[in-house]
Every structure is written in structure tokens, then in C-alpha cells.
Amino acid sequence: MDPLVLGLLVAVVTIIVLFSGVSVAVGLLIVSAVFLLIFDGARSLEMMPEIFFADLNSFTILSIPMFIIMGAAIASTRAGADLFEALERWLTRVPGGLVVSNLGACALFAAMSGSSPATCAAIGKMGIPEMQKRGYPDGVAAGAIAAGGTLGILIPPSVTLIVYGIATETSIGRLFLAGIIPGLLLTLLFMAWAIFATWRSGNTAVLSPRHYSLRERFEILPRVVPFLVVIAGVLYAMYGGIATTSETAAVGAVLCLVMAIVIYGLWKPRAIWGVLRDSTRESVMILFIMAAAGVFAYMMSSLFITQSIAQWIAELDVNRWVLMGLINLFLLVAGFFLPPVAVILMTAPILLPILQAAQFDPYWFAIILTINMEIGLITPPVGLNLFVINSISPNISLRTILWGSAPFVGCMIAAIVILCFVPELVTWLPDLVMGPV
């Protein structure tokens, strides 16, 4: 069978298997085993266990569970609520300052936790009811939190960028730096739209500032500053040449656990056990997908599907930006149905050589890919963040949440367009700190 036709068959079967309700990792293993058995013989199955475990045999992978523990420790405390309160008190004089405070809290909490659902839940539980109480439109309130939660996979430390770095053998430290300015850009675009939508609603009451004394502004800082210091310390250790990514992640995890115990009284064994249990579950899920994706990639390569797709795309006589547009469309559709980790592991190794041949920077593409994955988090049919918001605010209909999130999808598309015209927004900071590639 022609490898391209076989590749199309693999794609169709994979989609069917994943839509059957099987977990992503198990689905990839089933598809890999079946196609290897049919088209490459039973002996090819002997390599599957070795490849499965070989893909996990990397010291860098230790950073994933460590950063997840770091985020889980923060998510189990009132840090999200305190971030929201602190920013509200300091940004109260900004028109529509409450929604701006929520988005700022989402950005900061995302930087600490690296988890989009955790960010939505932590900030939304307090932020959405408060915005509703002050008269903000339900769509703006829910959409802002849903969109703000997506920043968790872009602003470092990001588990998604770690997975991309491992899958493509690119520098994780450089990827983290590459995500900072685009993350800030996306946050500012979200804030701009939220302020405009609030103003357009015509409710002048929500635009009037609420007065806080200087004492009220400063009294909440001791609760949030230590966590921000931990984030700054983690980034300094990583880029100051003090520790590797995995070592930095381990130190950050310990410090966040200590901070959670000291500041928020997370000292009960049951609470600490909950943090470790949830972290283990999420880590195992991600590592299982990574190992299964490695087997899937082996199957694709053994049957010459990967090579044939790469050659076919390389031979297309199209402008490189047309090629990038088609890839973005593909990633967008994939992100509608699959979690970011699965999309990255399944597509990045195939797409990266093609993009490098077309003279696209791999670090720039990592950010473009991640923003595409962010869109998938607030669009149906999966739209994980939409359902998180619906679960914490059942009084807001899913339809309202969906329509409230739609303009923020436009902001993400605008960010992709801006980064295409000004790629230096991605590459400048990594080149400044770590030198040109």
C-alpha cells in the first residue's frame, strides 16, 4: 500500500479509536500494535516495550512531575483567591478594573501552576461571582476566566512547552523564555477586549472605581509575594546557570510545598497526601501519553508514513506562509478534539523538519502551536475550560460561556497573526539571554 494512503488510513482509524472513549495513550498503543502487526509482521511488536520505556528514559522528563507538584501545591491553597484580591485592590482605579484584575490573576496563577483547568477553577470560584455581583455581563465574566485559564500552557513554567522540548529535542529553557512576551501580549489583548466589552455593555456602575486604603492594599501582599518570589527564583536558577531544568523544577516543588504549609497551613497529612496523589495521577497520565506517542511515532516511521508525508509536503509548490496557514488550520482542528500534550507528541516530530526546511524557527513555531492548543481549550466539542467554568458557575449557561469566550478566540488568532508579522516577539528574549541559536 502507498505510504500516503496508509497514512490516511492510520489517521482515520486513530480518530475512530480515540472517539470511542478509549484513553489517548491506550488508543495510540492499540492503533500502533494493529498496524505494525498487519503491515510489518509480528516480529515488529517485539520492539514496542523497548521503545515504550526508552522514551521515558530521560532525566529531563523528571521536570514534568516536579512542575506538576509545584502547581498542585499552589492550586490546593487560597493563592488564587489572594492573587485576585491583591490585584483588585491595586487595579481598582483602572476602568473595568475587576475584569482586568481577574485576567491578571489568571496570568500570574498560570505562571505558578502551569495548569489551565486549575487556573480557571482557582480564579473563577471567586472572580466570577464577584463580577456578577458588580454588574459585569455574564459572558464577559465567564469568557475572561475561561480564556485567562488557557495562559497556563503558554506562560512558563509550562508543562506543554516541556513536552514540546522533549519531543523535538529543543532547549526547554529557551522555550520558556520564548513564551514570556507572547504570554504578556495575549494577556494584554484579553484585557483590552474585556474592557471594551464591559464598556459596550453600557453599565457605568461596573466602570466606577472602588476605593481601597493604602493599608488594605499592602496587607494582602505578604500572602502572594512569596509565591511570586519562588517563580522568580525558579527562573533565575534556570537561566543563571545554577541548576538544570529538572533540578530547578525539584527545588521549586519543594519551595511551593513549604510555602503552602507555612503561609496557608497545608500541614495536615491528608492535605499533603492529596497534593501528591493528584500530582501523581496527572504526571502518570502525561508520561503514559508520551510513551504511547513514542510507540506511535515508531509505527509511523517503520511504515515510512512520516517520511512520505514530509516528502509530499516538501514537494508542494506553495509559498511557505501558505504552508504555515495549512499547518495552523490542521493544528486548530486537532486541538478541538485532542489534549495539547497528545497533539504535540503526535505532530511535532513530523512537522518540525518540514518547518525548518521552510526556514521557520522551531521556537517560534512552538509558541504558534501552543496558542493553537489554547484555542482548543475554549472551543467545542472538547473545550475543557468551558466545562470547568460551567461546573463552578452552574447559574451561567454553557451557551453564554461559549459566546463569551468566542471573542477571546479572536484575540488568540490576532496574536498568531501578530507573531507571524513580528517573530522577534518570540525570539528576541531567548537570543538576548541565551545567545542566538
Short mmCIF file of C-alpha atoms in Angstrom, two decimals:
data_model
loop_
_atom_site.label_atom_id
_atom_site.label_comp_id
_atom_site.label_asym_id
_atom_site.label_seq_id
_atom_site.Cartn_x
_atom_site.Cartn_y
_atom_site.Cartn_z
CA MET A 1 0.00 0.00 0.00
CA ASP A 2 1.19 3.51 -0.83
CA PRO A 3 2.57 5.11 2.38
CA LEU A 4 0.41 8.24 1.93
CA VAL A 5 -2.74 6.15 1.57
CA LEU A 6 -1.64 4.10 4.56
CA GLY A 7 -1.08 7.32 6.50
CA LEU A 8 -4.63 8.46 5.70
CA LEU A 9 -5.92 5.08 6.87
CA VAL A 10 -3.93 5.40 10.12
CA ALA A 11 -5.39 8.88 10.68
CA VAL A 12 -8.97 7.69 10.15
CA VAL A 13 -8.56 4.64 12.38
CA THR A 14 -6.85 6.71 15.09
CA ILE A 15 -9.70 9.23 15.12
CA ILE A 16 -12.29 6.44 15.34
CA VAL A 17 -10.44 4.73 18.19
CA LEU A 18 -9.98 7.96 20.16
CA PHE A 19 -13.63 8.92 19.69
CA SER A 20 -14.66 5.51 21.02
CA GLY A 21 -13.89 6.75 24.52
CA VAL A 22 -10.59 4.93 24.97
CA SER A 23 -7.91 6.99 26.69
CA VAL A 24 -5.45 8.72 24.36
CA ALA A 25 -2.46 6.61 25.44
CA VAL A 26 -4.27 3.27 25.18
CA GLY A 27 -5.76 4.28 21.83
CA LEU A 28 -2.35 5.14 20.38
CA LEU A 29 -0.92 1.82 21.58
CA ILE A 30 -3.83 -0.15 20.06
CA VAL A 31 -3.51 1.58 16.69
CA SER A 32 0.28 1.15 16.69
CA ALA A 33 0.10 -2.56 17.52
CA VAL A 34 -2.59 -3.32 14.94
CA PHE A 35 -0.86 -1.56 12.05
CA LEU A 36 2.57 -2.99 12.92
CA LEU A 37 1.09 -6.47 13.11
CA ILE A 38 -0.75 -6.20 9.78
CA PHE A 39 1.83 -4.35 7.70
CA ASP A 40 5.16 -5.20 9.35
CA GLY A 41 4.67 -8.63 10.86
CA ALA A 42 4.54 -9.98 14.39
CA ARG A 43 8.29 -9.53 14.98
CA SER A 44 7.90 -5.75 14.88
CA LEU A 45 5.80 -5.94 18.05
CA GLU A 46 8.87 -7.09 19.97
CA MET A 47 10.23 -3.54 19.78
CA MET A 48 7.18 -1.91 21.33
CA PRO A 49 8.07 -2.46 25.03
CA GLU A 50 11.63 -1.28 24.49
CA ILE A 51 10.50 1.88 22.69
CA PHE A 52 7.76 2.49 25.24
CA PHE A 53 10.20 2.60 28.16
CA ALA A 54 13.09 4.13 26.19
CA ASP A 55 11.02 7.26 25.58
CA LEU A 56 10.73 7.72 29.35
CA ASN A 57 14.43 7.16 30.00
CA SER A 58 15.36 10.83 30.18
CA PHE A 59 16.48 12.95 33.12
CA THR A 60 14.70 15.95 31.59
CA ILE A 61 11.33 14.20 31.96
CA LEU A 62 11.70 14.48 35.74
CA SER A 63 10.86 18.16 35.38
CA ILE A 64 7.27 17.28 34.39
CA PRO A 65 6.14 15.68 37.69
CA MET A 66 8.14 18.27 39.65
CA PHE A 67 6.44 21.24 37.97
CA ILE A 68 3.08 19.48 38.38
CA ILE A 69 3.71 19.11 42.14
CA MET A 70 4.65 22.78 42.20
CA GLY A 71 1.35 23.71 40.57
CA ALA A 72 -0.72 21.29 42.66
CA ALA A 73 0.68 22.71 45.91
CA ILE A 74 -0.37 26.20 44.86
CA ALA A 75 -3.74 25.09 43.49
CA SER A 76 -4.62 23.42 46.81
CA THR A 77 -4.36 26.74 48.68
CA ARG A 78 -6.12 30.10 48.61
CA ALA A 79 -3.33 31.53 46.46
CA GLY A 80 -5.70 32.09 43.53
CA ALA A 81 -8.21 34.00 45.64
CA ASP A 82 -5.44 36.03 47.25
CA LEU A 83 -3.97 36.91 43.86
CA PHE A 84 -7.39 38.06 42.72
CA GLU A 85 -7.94 40.18 45.85
CA ALA A 86 -4.48 41.72 45.66
CA LEU A 87 -4.82 42.73 42.02
CA GLU A 88 -8.35 44.03 42.57
CA ARG A 89 -7.13 46.33 45.32
CA TRP A 90 -4.20 47.62 43.27
CA LEU A 91 -6.04 47.96 39.93
CA THR A 92 -9.27 49.37 41.30
CA ARG A 93 -8.76 52.76 39.60
CA VAL A 94 -8.49 51.15 36.15
CA PRO A 95 -11.83 51.37 34.25
CA GLY A 96 -13.33 47.89 34.39
CA GLY A 97 -10.57 47.05 36.84
CA LEU A 98 -12.29 43.96 38.22
CA VAL A 99 -12.18 42.01 34.96
CA VAL A 100 -8.61 43.25 34.41
CA SER A 101 -7.75 42.00 37.90
CA ASN A 102 -9.20 38.59 37.11
CA LEU A 103 -7.18 38.30 33.91
CA GLY A 104 -4.03 39.46 35.68
CA ALA A 105 -4.65 36.91 38.43
CA CYS A 106 -5.16 34.22 35.77
CA ALA A 107 -1.82 35.12 34.17
CA LEU A 108 0.06 35.05 37.48
CA PHE A 109 -1.63 31.90 38.73
CA ALA A 110 -1.00 30.23 35.36
CA ALA A 111 2.68 31.08 35.72
CA MET A 112 2.70 29.42 39.15
CA SER A 113 0.56 26.36 38.40
CA GLY A 114 1.09 25.71 34.67
CA SER A 115 -2.42 24.22 34.54
CA SER A 116 -5.32 25.72 32.59
CA PRO A 117 -8.17 23.91 34.41
CA ALA A 118 -6.61 24.69 37.81
CA THR A 119 -6.33 28.38 36.87
CA CYS A 120 -9.98 28.52 35.77
CA ALA A 121 -11.16 26.85 38.95
CA ALA A 122 -8.95 28.78 41.37
CA ILE A 123 -9.64 32.26 39.97
CA GLY A 124 -13.16 31.62 38.71
CA LYS A 125 -14.58 30.40 42.03
CA MET A 126 -14.14 33.86 43.49
CA GLY A 127 -13.80 36.08 40.43
CA ILE A 128 -16.97 35.16 38.54
CA PRO A 129 -19.43 35.63 41.45
CA GLU A 130 -17.74 38.93 42.33
CA MET A 131 -18.02 40.20 38.74
CA GLN A 132 -21.67 39.14 38.59
CA LYS A 133 -22.34 40.93 41.89
CA ARG A 134 -20.80 44.14 40.49
CA GLY A 135 -22.92 44.02 37.32
CA TYR A 136 -20.45 42.69 34.75
CA PRO A 137 -22.09 40.81 31.85
CA ASP A 138 -22.14 37.04 32.43
CA GLY A 139 -20.49 36.40 29.05
CA VAL A 140 -17.59 38.74 29.82
CA ALA A 141 -17.11 37.30 33.31
CA ALA A 142 -17.14 33.66 32.21
CA GLY A 143 -15.29 34.23 28.93
CA ALA A 144 -12.48 36.18 30.60
CA ILE A 145 -11.80 33.42 33.13
CA ALA A 146 -12.05 30.65 30.51
CA ALA A 147 -9.62 32.48 28.24
CA GLY A 148 -7.34 33.55 31.09
CA GLY A 149 -7.05 29.93 32.14
CA THR A 150 -5.53 28.99 28.80
CA LEU A 151 -2.46 31.07 29.66
CA GLY A 152 -1.36 28.18 31.87
CA ILE A 153 0.09 26.29 28.92
CA LEU A 154 1.95 29.30 27.48
CA ILE A 155 3.42 31.35 30.34
CA PRO A 156 6.39 29.50 31.88
CA PRO A 157 6.89 27.18 33.59
CA SER A 158 4.68 25.30 31.12
CA VAL A 159 4.38 21.51 31.04
CA THR A 160 3.20 21.78 27.43
CA LEU A 161 6.41 23.53 26.39
CA ILE A 162 8.45 20.93 28.30
CA VAL A 163 6.72 18.18 26.33
CA TYR A 164 7.42 20.03 23.07
CA GLY A 165 11.08 20.41 24.03
CA ILE A 166 11.41 16.70 24.78
CA ALA A 167 9.55 15.67 21.59
CA THR A 168 11.63 17.93 19.33
CA GLU A 169 14.91 17.88 21.30
CA THR A 170 14.90 21.67 21.65
CA SER A 171 16.04 23.68 24.67
CA ILE A 172 13.35 23.87 27.36
CA GLY A 173 14.98 26.94 28.90
CA ARG A 174 14.83 28.74 25.56
CA LEU A 175 11.20 27.65 25.09
CA PHE A 176 10.27 29.11 28.48
CA LEU A 177 11.84 32.44 27.55
CA ALA A 178 10.12 32.35 24.16
CA GLY A 179 6.72 32.11 25.88
CA ILE A 180 7.06 35.15 28.15
CA ILE A 181 6.45 38.05 25.72
CA PRO A 182 3.70 36.24 23.73
CA GLY A 183 2.06 35.36 27.06
CA LEU A 184 2.08 39.03 28.08
CA LEU A 185 0.84 40.04 24.61
CA LEU A 186 -2.07 37.63 24.84
CA THR A 187 -2.91 38.83 28.37
CA LEU A 188 -2.99 42.46 27.16
CA LEU A 189 -5.22 41.53 24.20
CA PHE A 190 -7.59 39.72 26.57
CA MET A 191 -7.67 42.74 28.88
CA ALA A 192 -8.29 45.16 26.01
CA TRP A 193 -11.27 43.16 24.75
CA ALA A 194 -12.68 42.65 28.26
CA ILE A 195 -12.55 46.40 28.98
CA PHE A 196 -14.17 47.19 25.62
CA ALA A 197 -16.91 44.58 26.12
CA THR A 198 -17.59 45.90 29.62
CA TRP A 199 -17.80 49.49 28.36
CA ARG A 200 -20.05 48.42 25.47
CA SER A 201 -22.48 46.83 27.92
CA GLY A 202 -23.47 50.34 28.99
CA ASN A 203 -23.42 49.57 32.71
CA THR A 204 -21.43 52.52 34.04
CA ALA A 205 -21.58 51.14 37.59
CA VAL A 206 -19.04 48.45 36.78
CA LEU A 207 -16.60 51.04 35.50
CA SER A 208 -16.60 53.14 38.65
CA PRO A 209 -13.59 52.54 40.90
CA ARG A 210 -13.94 51.09 44.38
CA HIS A 211 -11.77 52.78 46.97
CA TYR A 212 -9.20 50.82 48.97
CA SER A 213 -6.91 52.39 51.54
CA LEU A 214 -3.15 52.03 51.28
CA ARG A 215 -3.24 49.77 54.31
CA GLU A 216 -5.77 47.45 52.64
CA ARG A 217 -3.57 47.26 49.55
CA PHE A 218 -0.42 46.33 51.43
CA GLU A 219 -1.89 43.94 53.99
CA ILE A 220 -2.60 41.24 51.41
CA LEU A 221 0.83 41.30 49.76
CA PRO A 222 2.55 39.01 52.31
CA ARG A 223 0.28 36.18 51.17
CA VAL A 224 1.16 36.36 47.46
CA VAL A 225 4.65 37.84 47.24
CA PRO A 226 6.41 34.65 48.49
CA PHE A 227 4.92 32.60 45.66
CA LEU A 228 5.96 35.20 43.10
CA VAL A 229 9.45 35.15 44.61
CA VAL A 230 9.52 31.37 44.15
CA ILE A 231 8.64 31.79 40.46
CA ALA A 232 11.33 34.45 40.04
CA GLY A 233 13.80 32.21 41.88
CA VAL A 234 12.98 29.24 39.67
CA LEU A 235 13.56 31.29 36.52
CA TYR A 236 16.76 32.78 37.96
CA ALA A 237 18.12 29.34 38.88
CA MET A 238 17.37 28.08 35.40
CA TYR A 239 18.87 30.98 33.47
CA GLY A 240 21.57 31.94 35.93
CA GLY A 241 23.38 28.67 35.30
CA ILE A 242 22.74 27.47 38.84
CA ALA A 243 20.72 24.35 38.04
CA THR A 244 19.31 22.28 35.18
CA THR A 245 15.61 22.39 34.29
CA SER A 246 14.88 19.20 36.26
CA GLU A 247 16.84 20.34 39.31
CA THR A 248 15.15 23.73 39.22
CA ALA A 249 11.73 22.08 38.99
CA ALA A 250 12.52 19.90 42.02
CA VAL A 251 13.63 22.90 44.09
CA GLY A 252 10.53 24.83 43.00
CA ALA A 253 8.27 21.93 44.02
CA VAL A 254 9.82 21.73 47.50
CA LEU A 255 9.66 25.50 47.98
CA CYS A 256 5.99 25.66 46.92
CA LEU A 257 5.11 22.84 49.30
CA VAL A 258 6.92 24.64 52.13
CA MET A 259 5.21 27.94 51.27
CA ALA A 260 1.80 26.25 51.17
CA ILE A 261 2.45 24.70 54.59
CA VAL A 262 3.83 27.87 56.20
CA ILE A 263 1.51 30.50 54.68
CA TYR A 264 -1.72 28.57 54.18
CA GLY A 265 -1.40 25.92 56.90
CA LEU A 266 -1.33 23.00 54.49
CA TRP A 267 0.29 20.84 57.17
CA LYS A 268 -2.27 18.07 57.65
CA PRO A 269 -1.07 14.72 56.23
CA ARG A 270 -4.36 14.29 54.35
CA ALA A 271 -3.92 17.63 52.57
CA ILE A 272 -0.30 16.89 51.62
CA TRP A 273 -1.30 13.41 50.50
CA GLY A 274 -3.99 14.98 48.30
CA VAL A 275 -1.40 17.17 46.59
CA LEU A 276 0.94 14.23 45.96
CA ARG A 277 -1.91 11.96 44.83
CA ASP A 278 -3.30 14.45 42.32
CA SER A 279 0.20 15.25 41.06
CA THR A 280 0.97 11.57 40.58
CA ARG A 281 -2.22 10.99 38.62
CA GLU A 282 -1.60 13.89 36.26
CA SER A 283 2.08 13.01 35.85
CA VAL A 284 1.34 9.37 35.05
CA MET A 285 -1.29 10.42 32.52
CA ILE A 286 1.14 12.73 30.70
CA LEU A 287 4.05 10.27 30.82
CA PHE A 288 1.79 7.44 29.61
CA ILE A 289 0.74 9.56 26.62
CA MET A 290 4.38 10.44 25.93
CA ALA A 291 5.47 6.79 25.94
CA ALA A 292 2.50 5.72 23.78
CA ALA A 293 3.16 8.57 21.36
CA GLY A 294 6.75 7.33 21.04
CA VAL A 295 5.45 3.90 20.00
CA PHE A 296 3.00 5.56 17.60
CA ALA A 297 5.85 7.57 16.06
CA TYR A 298 7.89 4.36 15.71
CA MET A 299 4.99 2.72 13.86
CA MET A 300 4.62 5.73 11.54
CA SER A 301 8.34 5.72 10.79
CA SER A 302 8.61 1.93 10.34
CA LEU A 303 5.83 2.01 7.75
CA PHE A 304 7.50 5.02 6.02
CA ILE A 305 4.44 7.16 6.61
CA THR A 306 6.31 10.00 8.33
CA GLN A 307 8.96 10.19 5.64
CA SER A 308 6.38 10.11 2.85
CA ILE A 309 4.27 12.87 4.39
CA ALA A 310 7.34 15.03 4.90
CA GLN A 311 8.46 14.46 1.31
CA TRP A 312 4.98 15.16 -0.06
CA ILE A 313 4.68 18.45 1.82
CA ALA A 314 8.23 19.45 0.88
CA GLU A 315 7.42 18.90 -2.80
CA LEU A 316 4.32 21.11 -2.66
CA ASP A 317 4.99 24.18 -4.77
CA VAL A 318 3.41 26.68 -2.39
CA ASN A 319 4.52 29.78 -0.56
CA ARG A 320 5.89 28.99 2.89
CA TRP A 321 3.21 31.16 4.53
CA VAL A 322 0.52 29.21 2.71
CA LEU A 323 2.14 26.10 4.16
CA MET A 324 2.12 27.67 7.62
CA GLY A 325 -1.55 28.59 7.19
CA LEU A 326 -2.45 24.99 6.32
CA ILE A 327 -0.46 23.70 9.31
CA ASN A 328 -2.23 26.18 11.61
CA LEU A 329 -5.60 25.03 10.31
CA PHE A 330 -4.63 21.41 10.92
CA LEU A 331 -3.43 22.16 14.46
CA LEU A 332 -6.57 24.15 15.18
CA VAL A 333 -8.82 21.25 14.18
CA ALA A 334 -6.66 18.73 16.07
CA GLY A 335 -6.85 20.91 19.18
CA PHE A 336 -10.64 20.81 19.04
CA PHE A 337 -10.62 17.07 19.76
CA LEU A 338 -7.35 16.14 21.47
CA PRO A 339 -5.47 17.39 24.56
CA PRO A 340 -2.43 19.63 23.87
CA VAL A 341 0.11 17.01 25.01
CA ALA A 342 -1.25 14.41 22.58
CA VAL A 343 -1.31 16.84 19.63
CA ILE A 344 2.27 17.96 20.28
CA LEU A 345 3.65 14.45 20.66
CA MET A 346 1.86 13.18 17.55
CA THR A 347 2.58 16.10 15.21
CA ALA A 348 5.71 17.99 16.30
CA PRO A 349 8.28 15.35 15.23
CA ILE A 350 6.64 15.18 11.79
CA LEU A 351 6.15 18.90 11.27
CA LEU A 352 9.43 20.24 12.65
CA PRO A 353 11.74 19.04 9.81
CA ILE A 354 9.28 20.43 7.27
CA LEU A 355 9.12 23.80 9.02
CA GLN A 356 12.89 24.01 9.37
CA ALA A 357 13.22 23.27 5.64
CA ALA A 358 10.84 26.19 5.08
CA GLN A 359 13.11 28.33 7.30
CA PHE A 360 10.72 28.70 10.23
CA ASP A 361 12.26 28.97 13.70
CA PRO A 362 11.38 25.89 15.85
CA TYR A 363 10.98 28.03 18.98
CA TRP A 364 8.70 30.46 17.20
CA PHE A 365 6.64 27.53 15.94
CA ALA A 366 6.39 26.14 19.49
CA ILE A 367 4.56 29.30 20.57
CA ILE A 368 2.31 29.30 17.49
CA LEU A 369 1.45 25.65 18.18
CA THR A 370 0.76 26.37 21.86
CA ILE A 371 -1.62 29.25 21.08
CA ASN A 372 -3.47 26.92 18.70
CA MET A 373 -3.78 24.46 21.56
CA GLU A 374 -5.09 27.27 23.77
CA ILE A 375 -7.90 27.88 21.29
CA GLY A 376 -8.88 24.22 21.58
CA LEU A 377 -9.31 24.64 25.35
CA ILE A 378 -12.18 27.13 24.90
CA THR A 379 -13.87 25.76 21.78
CA PRO A 380 -16.25 22.80 21.45
CA PRO A 381 -16.61 19.87 21.24
CA VAL A 382 -13.99 19.26 23.96
CA GLY A 383 -13.34 22.79 25.28
CA LEU A 384 -12.13 21.67 28.71
CA ASN A 385 -12.10 25.18 30.19
CA LEU A 386 -15.72 25.77 29.15
CA PHE A 387 -16.86 22.81 31.20
CA VAL A 388 -14.70 23.82 34.16
CA ILE A 389 -16.37 27.25 34.16
CA ASN A 390 -19.80 25.66 33.80
CA SER A 391 -19.12 23.38 36.78
CA ILE A 392 -18.04 26.23 39.10
CA SER A 393 -20.75 28.64 37.84
CA PRO A 394 -23.80 26.48 37.02
CA ASN A 395 -26.01 29.58 37.01
CA ILE A 396 -24.32 30.65 33.74
CA SER A 397 -25.47 28.60 30.76
CA LEU A 398 -22.93 26.80 28.62
CA ARG A 399 -24.22 28.79 25.63
CA THR A 400 -23.42 32.07 27.41
CA ILE A 401 -19.96 30.81 28.35
CA LEU A 402 -19.34 29.73 24.76
CA TRP A 403 -20.40 33.07 23.25
CA GLY A 404 -18.50 34.96 25.93
CA SER A 405 -15.33 33.01 25.06
CA ALA A 406 -15.65 33.46 21.29
CA PRO A 407 -14.12 37.00 21.14
CA PHE A 408 -11.12 35.74 23.11
CA VAL A 409 -10.58 33.15 20.38
CA GLY A 410 -10.36 36.15 18.04
CA CYS A 411 -7.71 37.64 20.35
CA MET A 412 -5.67 34.42 20.08
CA ILE A 413 -5.93 34.42 16.29
CA ALA A 414 -4.85 38.07 16.31
CA ALA A 415 -1.86 37.11 18.47
CA ILE A 416 -0.86 34.42 15.96
CA VAL A 417 -1.07 36.97 13.12
CA ILE A 418 1.00 39.49 15.10
CA LEU A 419 3.66 36.86 15.85
CA CYS A 420 3.78 35.94 12.15
CA PHE A 421 4.49 39.56 11.22
CA VAL A 422 6.79 40.20 14.21
CA PRO A 423 8.50 36.87 15.05
CA GLU A 424 11.05 38.81 17.12
CA LEU A 425 8.45 38.97 19.88
CA VAL A 426 9.23 35.28 20.37
CA THR A 427 12.92 35.10 19.51
CA TRP A 428 14.29 38.34 20.96
CA LEU A 429 14.29 37.42 24.66
CA PRO A 430 15.80 33.91 24.23
CA ASP A 431 18.51 35.34 21.97
CA LEU A 432 19.22 38.12 24.46
CA VAL A 433 19.52 35.82 27.49
CA MET A 434 20.97 32.66 25.93
CA GLY A 435 22.51 33.95 22.71
CA PRO A 436 21.46 33.22 19.12
CA VAL A 437 20.85 29.59 18.16
#
